[in-house]
XYZ file of C-alpha atoms in Angstrom:
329
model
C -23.643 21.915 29.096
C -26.318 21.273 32.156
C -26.322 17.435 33.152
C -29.495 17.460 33.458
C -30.466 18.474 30.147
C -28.152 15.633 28.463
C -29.532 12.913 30.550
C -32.690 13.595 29.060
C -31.951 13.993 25.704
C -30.204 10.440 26.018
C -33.062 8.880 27.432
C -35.261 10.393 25.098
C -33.047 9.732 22.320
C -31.947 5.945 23.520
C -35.326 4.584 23.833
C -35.605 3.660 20.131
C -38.597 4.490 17.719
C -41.188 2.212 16.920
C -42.281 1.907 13.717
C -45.396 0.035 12.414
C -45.143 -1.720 9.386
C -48.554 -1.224 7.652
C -47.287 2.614 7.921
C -43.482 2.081 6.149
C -43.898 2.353 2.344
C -40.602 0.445 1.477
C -40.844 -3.202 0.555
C -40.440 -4.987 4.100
C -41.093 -8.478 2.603
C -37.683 -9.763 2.956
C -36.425 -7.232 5.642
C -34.562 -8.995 8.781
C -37.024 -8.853 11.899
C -35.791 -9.711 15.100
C -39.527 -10.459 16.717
C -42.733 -10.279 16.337
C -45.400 -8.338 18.592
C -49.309 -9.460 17.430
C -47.975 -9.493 14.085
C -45.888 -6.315 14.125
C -42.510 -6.335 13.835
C -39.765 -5.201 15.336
C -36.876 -5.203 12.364
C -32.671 -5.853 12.855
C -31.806 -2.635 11.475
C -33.748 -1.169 14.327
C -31.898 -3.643 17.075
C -28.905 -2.923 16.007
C -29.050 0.507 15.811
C -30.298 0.465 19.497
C -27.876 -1.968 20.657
C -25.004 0.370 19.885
C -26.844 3.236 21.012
C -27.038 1.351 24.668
C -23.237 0.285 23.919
C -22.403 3.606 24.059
C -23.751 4.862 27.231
C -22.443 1.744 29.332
C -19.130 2.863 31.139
C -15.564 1.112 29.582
C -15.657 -1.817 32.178
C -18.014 -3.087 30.611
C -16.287 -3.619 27.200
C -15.599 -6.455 25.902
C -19.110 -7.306 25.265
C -18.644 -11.195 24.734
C -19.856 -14.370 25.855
C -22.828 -14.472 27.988
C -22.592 -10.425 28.817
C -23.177 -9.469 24.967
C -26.243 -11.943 25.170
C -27.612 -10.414 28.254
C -27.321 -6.885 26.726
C -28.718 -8.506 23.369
C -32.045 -9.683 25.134
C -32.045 -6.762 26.938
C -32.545 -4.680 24.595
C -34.826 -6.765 23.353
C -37.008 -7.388 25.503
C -37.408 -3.299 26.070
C -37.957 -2.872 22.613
C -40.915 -5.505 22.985
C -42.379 -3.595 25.727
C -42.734 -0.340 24.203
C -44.252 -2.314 21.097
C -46.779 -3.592 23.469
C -47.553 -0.222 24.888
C -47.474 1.190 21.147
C -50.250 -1.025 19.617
C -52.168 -0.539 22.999
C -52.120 3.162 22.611
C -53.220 2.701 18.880
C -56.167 0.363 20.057
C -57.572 3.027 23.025
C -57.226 5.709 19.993
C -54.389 7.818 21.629
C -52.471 10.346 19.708
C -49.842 13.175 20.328
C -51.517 16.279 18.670
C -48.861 18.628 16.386
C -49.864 20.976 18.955
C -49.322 19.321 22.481
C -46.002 18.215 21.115
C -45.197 21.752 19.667
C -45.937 23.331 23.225
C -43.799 20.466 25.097
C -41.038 21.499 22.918
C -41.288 25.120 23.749
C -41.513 24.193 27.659
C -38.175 22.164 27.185
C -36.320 25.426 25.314
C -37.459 27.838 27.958
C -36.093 25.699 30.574
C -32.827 25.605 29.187
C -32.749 28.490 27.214
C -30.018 29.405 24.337
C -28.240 26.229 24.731
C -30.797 24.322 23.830
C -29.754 23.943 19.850
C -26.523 23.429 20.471
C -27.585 19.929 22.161
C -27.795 18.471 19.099
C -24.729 19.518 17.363
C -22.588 18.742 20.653
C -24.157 15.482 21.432
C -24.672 14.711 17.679
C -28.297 14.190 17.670
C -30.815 14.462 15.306
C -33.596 17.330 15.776
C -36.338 15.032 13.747
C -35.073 11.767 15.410
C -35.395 13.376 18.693
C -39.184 14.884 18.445
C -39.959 11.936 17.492
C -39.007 10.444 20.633
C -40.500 12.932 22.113
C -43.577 12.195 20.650
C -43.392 8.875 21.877
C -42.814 9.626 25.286
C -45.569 11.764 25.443
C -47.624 8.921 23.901
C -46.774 6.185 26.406
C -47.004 9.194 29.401
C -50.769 9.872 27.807
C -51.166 5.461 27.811
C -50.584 5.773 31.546
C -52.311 8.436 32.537
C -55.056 6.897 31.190
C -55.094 3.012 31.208
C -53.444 2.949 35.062
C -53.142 5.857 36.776
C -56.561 6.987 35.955
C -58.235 4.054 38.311
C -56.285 4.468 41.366
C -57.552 6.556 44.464
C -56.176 7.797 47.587
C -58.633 8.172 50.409
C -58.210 10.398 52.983
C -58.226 7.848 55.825
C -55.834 5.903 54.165
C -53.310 8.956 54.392
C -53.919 9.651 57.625
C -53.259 6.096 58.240
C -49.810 6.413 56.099
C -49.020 9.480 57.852
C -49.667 8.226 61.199
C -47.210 5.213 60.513
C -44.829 7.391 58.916
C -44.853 10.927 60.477
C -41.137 11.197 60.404
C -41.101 11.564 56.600
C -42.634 14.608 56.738
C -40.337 17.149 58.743
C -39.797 21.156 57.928
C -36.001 21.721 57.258
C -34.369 23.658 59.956
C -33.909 27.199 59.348
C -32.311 30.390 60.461
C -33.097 34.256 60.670
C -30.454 35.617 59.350
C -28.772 39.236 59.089
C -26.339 40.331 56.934
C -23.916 43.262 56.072
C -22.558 42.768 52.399
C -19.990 45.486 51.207
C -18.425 45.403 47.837
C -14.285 45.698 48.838
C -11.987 43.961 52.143
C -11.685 47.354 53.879
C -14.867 48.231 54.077
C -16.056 44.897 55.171
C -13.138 44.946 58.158
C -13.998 48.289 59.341
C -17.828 46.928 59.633
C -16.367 44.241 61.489
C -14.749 46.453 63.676
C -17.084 48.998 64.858
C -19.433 45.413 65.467
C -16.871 43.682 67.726
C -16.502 47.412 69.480
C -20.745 46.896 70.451
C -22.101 48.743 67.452
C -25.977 47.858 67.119
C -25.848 45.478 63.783
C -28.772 46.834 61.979
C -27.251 50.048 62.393
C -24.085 48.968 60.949
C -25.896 47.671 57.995
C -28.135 50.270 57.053
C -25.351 52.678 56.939
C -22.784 50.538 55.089
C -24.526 47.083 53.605
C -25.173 47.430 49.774
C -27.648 44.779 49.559
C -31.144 45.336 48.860
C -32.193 44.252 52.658
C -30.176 46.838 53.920
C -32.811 49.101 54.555
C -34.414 45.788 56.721
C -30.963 46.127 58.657
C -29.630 43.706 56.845
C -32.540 41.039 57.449
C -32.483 37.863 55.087
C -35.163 36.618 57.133
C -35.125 32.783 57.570
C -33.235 30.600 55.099
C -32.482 26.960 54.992
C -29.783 24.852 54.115
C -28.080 25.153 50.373
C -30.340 28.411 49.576
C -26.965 30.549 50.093
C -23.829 29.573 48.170
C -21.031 28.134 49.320
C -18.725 29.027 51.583
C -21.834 31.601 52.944
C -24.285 28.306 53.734
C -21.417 26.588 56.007
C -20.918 29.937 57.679
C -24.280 30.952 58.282
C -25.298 26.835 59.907
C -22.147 27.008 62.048
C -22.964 30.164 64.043
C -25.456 30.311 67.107
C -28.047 32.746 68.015
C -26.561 35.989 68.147
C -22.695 35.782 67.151
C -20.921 37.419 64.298
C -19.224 35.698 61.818
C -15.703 36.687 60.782
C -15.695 38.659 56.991
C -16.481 35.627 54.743
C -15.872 36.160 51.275
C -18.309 35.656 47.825
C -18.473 36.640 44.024
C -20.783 39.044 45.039
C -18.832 40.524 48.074
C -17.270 40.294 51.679
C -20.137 39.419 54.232
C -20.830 39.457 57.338
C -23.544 37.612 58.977
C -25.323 37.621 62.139
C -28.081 34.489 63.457
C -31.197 35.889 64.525
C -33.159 33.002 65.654
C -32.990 28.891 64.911
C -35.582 26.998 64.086
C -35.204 22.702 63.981
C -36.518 20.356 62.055
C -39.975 19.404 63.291
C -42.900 17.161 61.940
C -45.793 18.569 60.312
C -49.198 17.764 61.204
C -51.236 15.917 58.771
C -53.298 18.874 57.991
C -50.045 21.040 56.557
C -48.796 17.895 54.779
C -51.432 15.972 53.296
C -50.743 16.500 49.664
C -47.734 15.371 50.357
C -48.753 12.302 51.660
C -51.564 11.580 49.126
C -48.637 12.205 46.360
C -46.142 9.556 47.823
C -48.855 6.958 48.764
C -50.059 7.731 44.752
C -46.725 7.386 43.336
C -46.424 3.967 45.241
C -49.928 2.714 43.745
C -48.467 3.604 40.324
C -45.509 2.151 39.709
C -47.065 -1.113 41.414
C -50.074 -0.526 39.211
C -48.315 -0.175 36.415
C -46.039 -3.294 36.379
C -49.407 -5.441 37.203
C -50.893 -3.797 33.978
C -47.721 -4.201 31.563
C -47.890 -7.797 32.640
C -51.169 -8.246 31.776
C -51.084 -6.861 28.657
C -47.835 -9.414 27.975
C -50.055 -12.060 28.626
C -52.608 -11.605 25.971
C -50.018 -10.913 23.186
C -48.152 -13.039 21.626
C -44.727 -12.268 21.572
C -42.311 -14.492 18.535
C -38.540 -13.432 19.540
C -36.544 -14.467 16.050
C -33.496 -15.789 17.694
C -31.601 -16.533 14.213
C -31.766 -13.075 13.187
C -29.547 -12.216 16.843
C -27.040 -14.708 15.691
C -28.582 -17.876 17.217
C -30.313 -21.129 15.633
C -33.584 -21.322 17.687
C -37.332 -18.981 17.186
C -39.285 -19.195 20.669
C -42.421 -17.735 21.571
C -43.062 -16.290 25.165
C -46.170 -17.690 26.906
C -49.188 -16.125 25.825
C -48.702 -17.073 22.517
C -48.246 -20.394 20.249
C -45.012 -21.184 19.252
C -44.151 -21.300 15.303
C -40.561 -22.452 14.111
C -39.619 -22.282 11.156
C-alpha cells in the first residue's frame, strides 16, 4: 500500500469531525462536553474518540501515557479540537460551504491518483468511507476558509522578489545533468558482444542502432540529458560516475543489460530571475501564509470565548481562556 496515500487518509481521518449542536437531533441536554466554543460545544464522546485515535498513531515509546505526558496529550488534543471549532463557526459566519459537487470531483481526483487500491484503504486501514468524506469535506472547508479570509489579502510584488532573489540566488540552481547514450539489449551475451566490438573502437551510435532494442535506438541510442534519480537504480549511480565520453561496463536492470555512454555534463548553475520568478513569488507567498495565517487564527481566538470543562477530562477546575469571562460552576 503507497505511504503516501495512508498518511493522508490518517490525517484526514485523525483530525476529528465537528459537529454543531443546533444540527444533532438527539437530546444533548445532559450529554458530557468537554468545552465550549461561543456556545458550541465540543462533547467527551468526541474527545475521547480522538484521543485514542492520536494514541494510536504515536510510536510505543511513548506508552505509558501517565502523569503529566497523558495531560499534555489530553490538552493537546484539546486545544486542536478548539481550533478547528473556531475555524468551523468562522466558515459558517462568511457563508462557506463544500458543494456535493466540489467534494464529489475531489474524490474522483484522489481515486485516479491512486487508482484500484484506492477501496481497499478502508478495509486495510479499517476506516470508514462516510467518516472519511466527511473529513474530507472538512478539509476542503477550512482549505476554502483560507483561501479566502488570509491568503486572499496577501501580495507579492515584483520588486520584492527581485529583492528575495537577489539575497537568495543560491536557492534557485538547475540540477546538473548529463547527455546520455545508451545500448539496451534484452540477454548477457548480447550485451558483452556490444561491449566488445565498443572497447575494439566501434562508433557507439552505430553499435546501437544495429543492436539496442530501446525506442532511442534509432537516435543511436540518445537519452538526451537526464538528471539525477530519473533512471533507476543501479543505472543512476552508473550513469553520474562516468565522465564525458567513457563506456560503462554492462550494468544490469529489470528491463535489460545496458550500456551507457556520457555525452556532455552540465553543473548546477543559478538561474536568472527572469527563468525563476514564479518560483520565487511562490516561496516568498508560502512564507506570507503560514505567518499570515497564525496572526489570523490568533485573532480570531481572541474574540471568542473559549470555556475548557476541565471536570469532564478528569480534573476538578472549569477555566476560561482570555477573551472570554470565566463561569464556574
Amino acid at each position: 500500500m503507497p505511504e503516501k496515500l495512508i498518511k493522508q487518509f490518517w490525517m484526514i481521518f485523525l483530525s476529528g469531525v465537528i459537529f454543531i449542536a443546533a444540527c444533532e437531533k438527539i437530546d444533548i441536554s445532559s450529554r458530557p462536553y468537554v468545552a465550549e466554543v461561543n456556545g458550541a460545544r465540543i462533547y467527551l464522546d468526541e474527545f475521547e474518540k480522538r484521543l485514542a485515535q492520536k494514541k494510536a498513531t504515536l510510536p510505543k515509546e511513548f506508552f505509558p501515557y501517565q502523569g503529566d505526558h497523558a495531560e499534555r496529550l489530553k490538552e493537546e488534543v484539546l486545544d486542536d479540537m478548539i481550533t478547528e471549532k473556531i475555524m468551523y463557526l468562522r466558515a459558517r459566519e462568511l457563508g462557506l460551504i463544500v458543494g456535493s459537487e466540489e467534494l464529489e470531483k475531489r474524490i474522483n481526483d484522489i481515486k485516479k491518483e491512486y487508482g484500484e487500491g484506492f477501496p481497499q484503504i478502508f478495509a486495510e486501514e479499517k476506516l470508514s468511507f462516510e467518516q472519511w468524506k466527511e473529513e474530507l469535506k472538512k478539509e476542503m472547508l477550512f482549505e476554502k476558509l483560507v483561501t479566502v479570509d488570509v491568503n486572499a489579502r496577501i501580495i507579492v510584488s515584483d520588486n520584492e522578489a527581485q529583492d528575495y532573489y537577489n539575497k537568495n540566488s543560491d536557492m534557485y540552481k538547475t540540477k546538473p545533468q548529463v547527455r546520455v547514450a545508451q545500448i539496451v539489449v534484452r540477454d548477457l551475451a548480447t550485451a558483452r558482444e556490444a561491449l566488445q566490438k565498443l572497447k575494439a573502437g566501434a562508433d557507439f551510435f552505430e553499435v546501437a542502432r544495429e543492436k539496442s532494442i530501446g525506442p532511442e535506438a534509432g537516435r543511436g541510442g540518445d537519452l538526451g540529458f537526464i538528471t539525477r534519480d530519473v533512471m533507476p537504480e543501479p543505472l543512476d549511480k552508473t550513469i553520474f560516475s562516468l565522465r564525458p565520453s567513457k563506456i560503462s561496463p554492462v550494468v544490469k536492470s529489470p528491463y535489460g543489460f545496458h550500456i551507457f555512454k556520457v555525452l556532455e555534463i552540465q553543473p548546477a548553475k543559478i538561474k536568472n530571475f527572469a527563468e525563476c520568478k514564479q518560483d520565487v513569488i511562490t516561496d516568498i507567498r508560502l512564507k506570507k501564509e503560514e505567518v499570515a495565517f497564525g496572526i489570523w487564527l490568533a485573532a480570531l481566538k481572541r474574540k471568542t470565548i473559549i470555556k475548557k470543562k476541565h471536570v469532564a477530562l478528569g480534573k476538578q477546575t472549569q477555566s476560561t481562556v482570555p477573551g472570554g469571562t470565566d463561569e464556574r460552576k
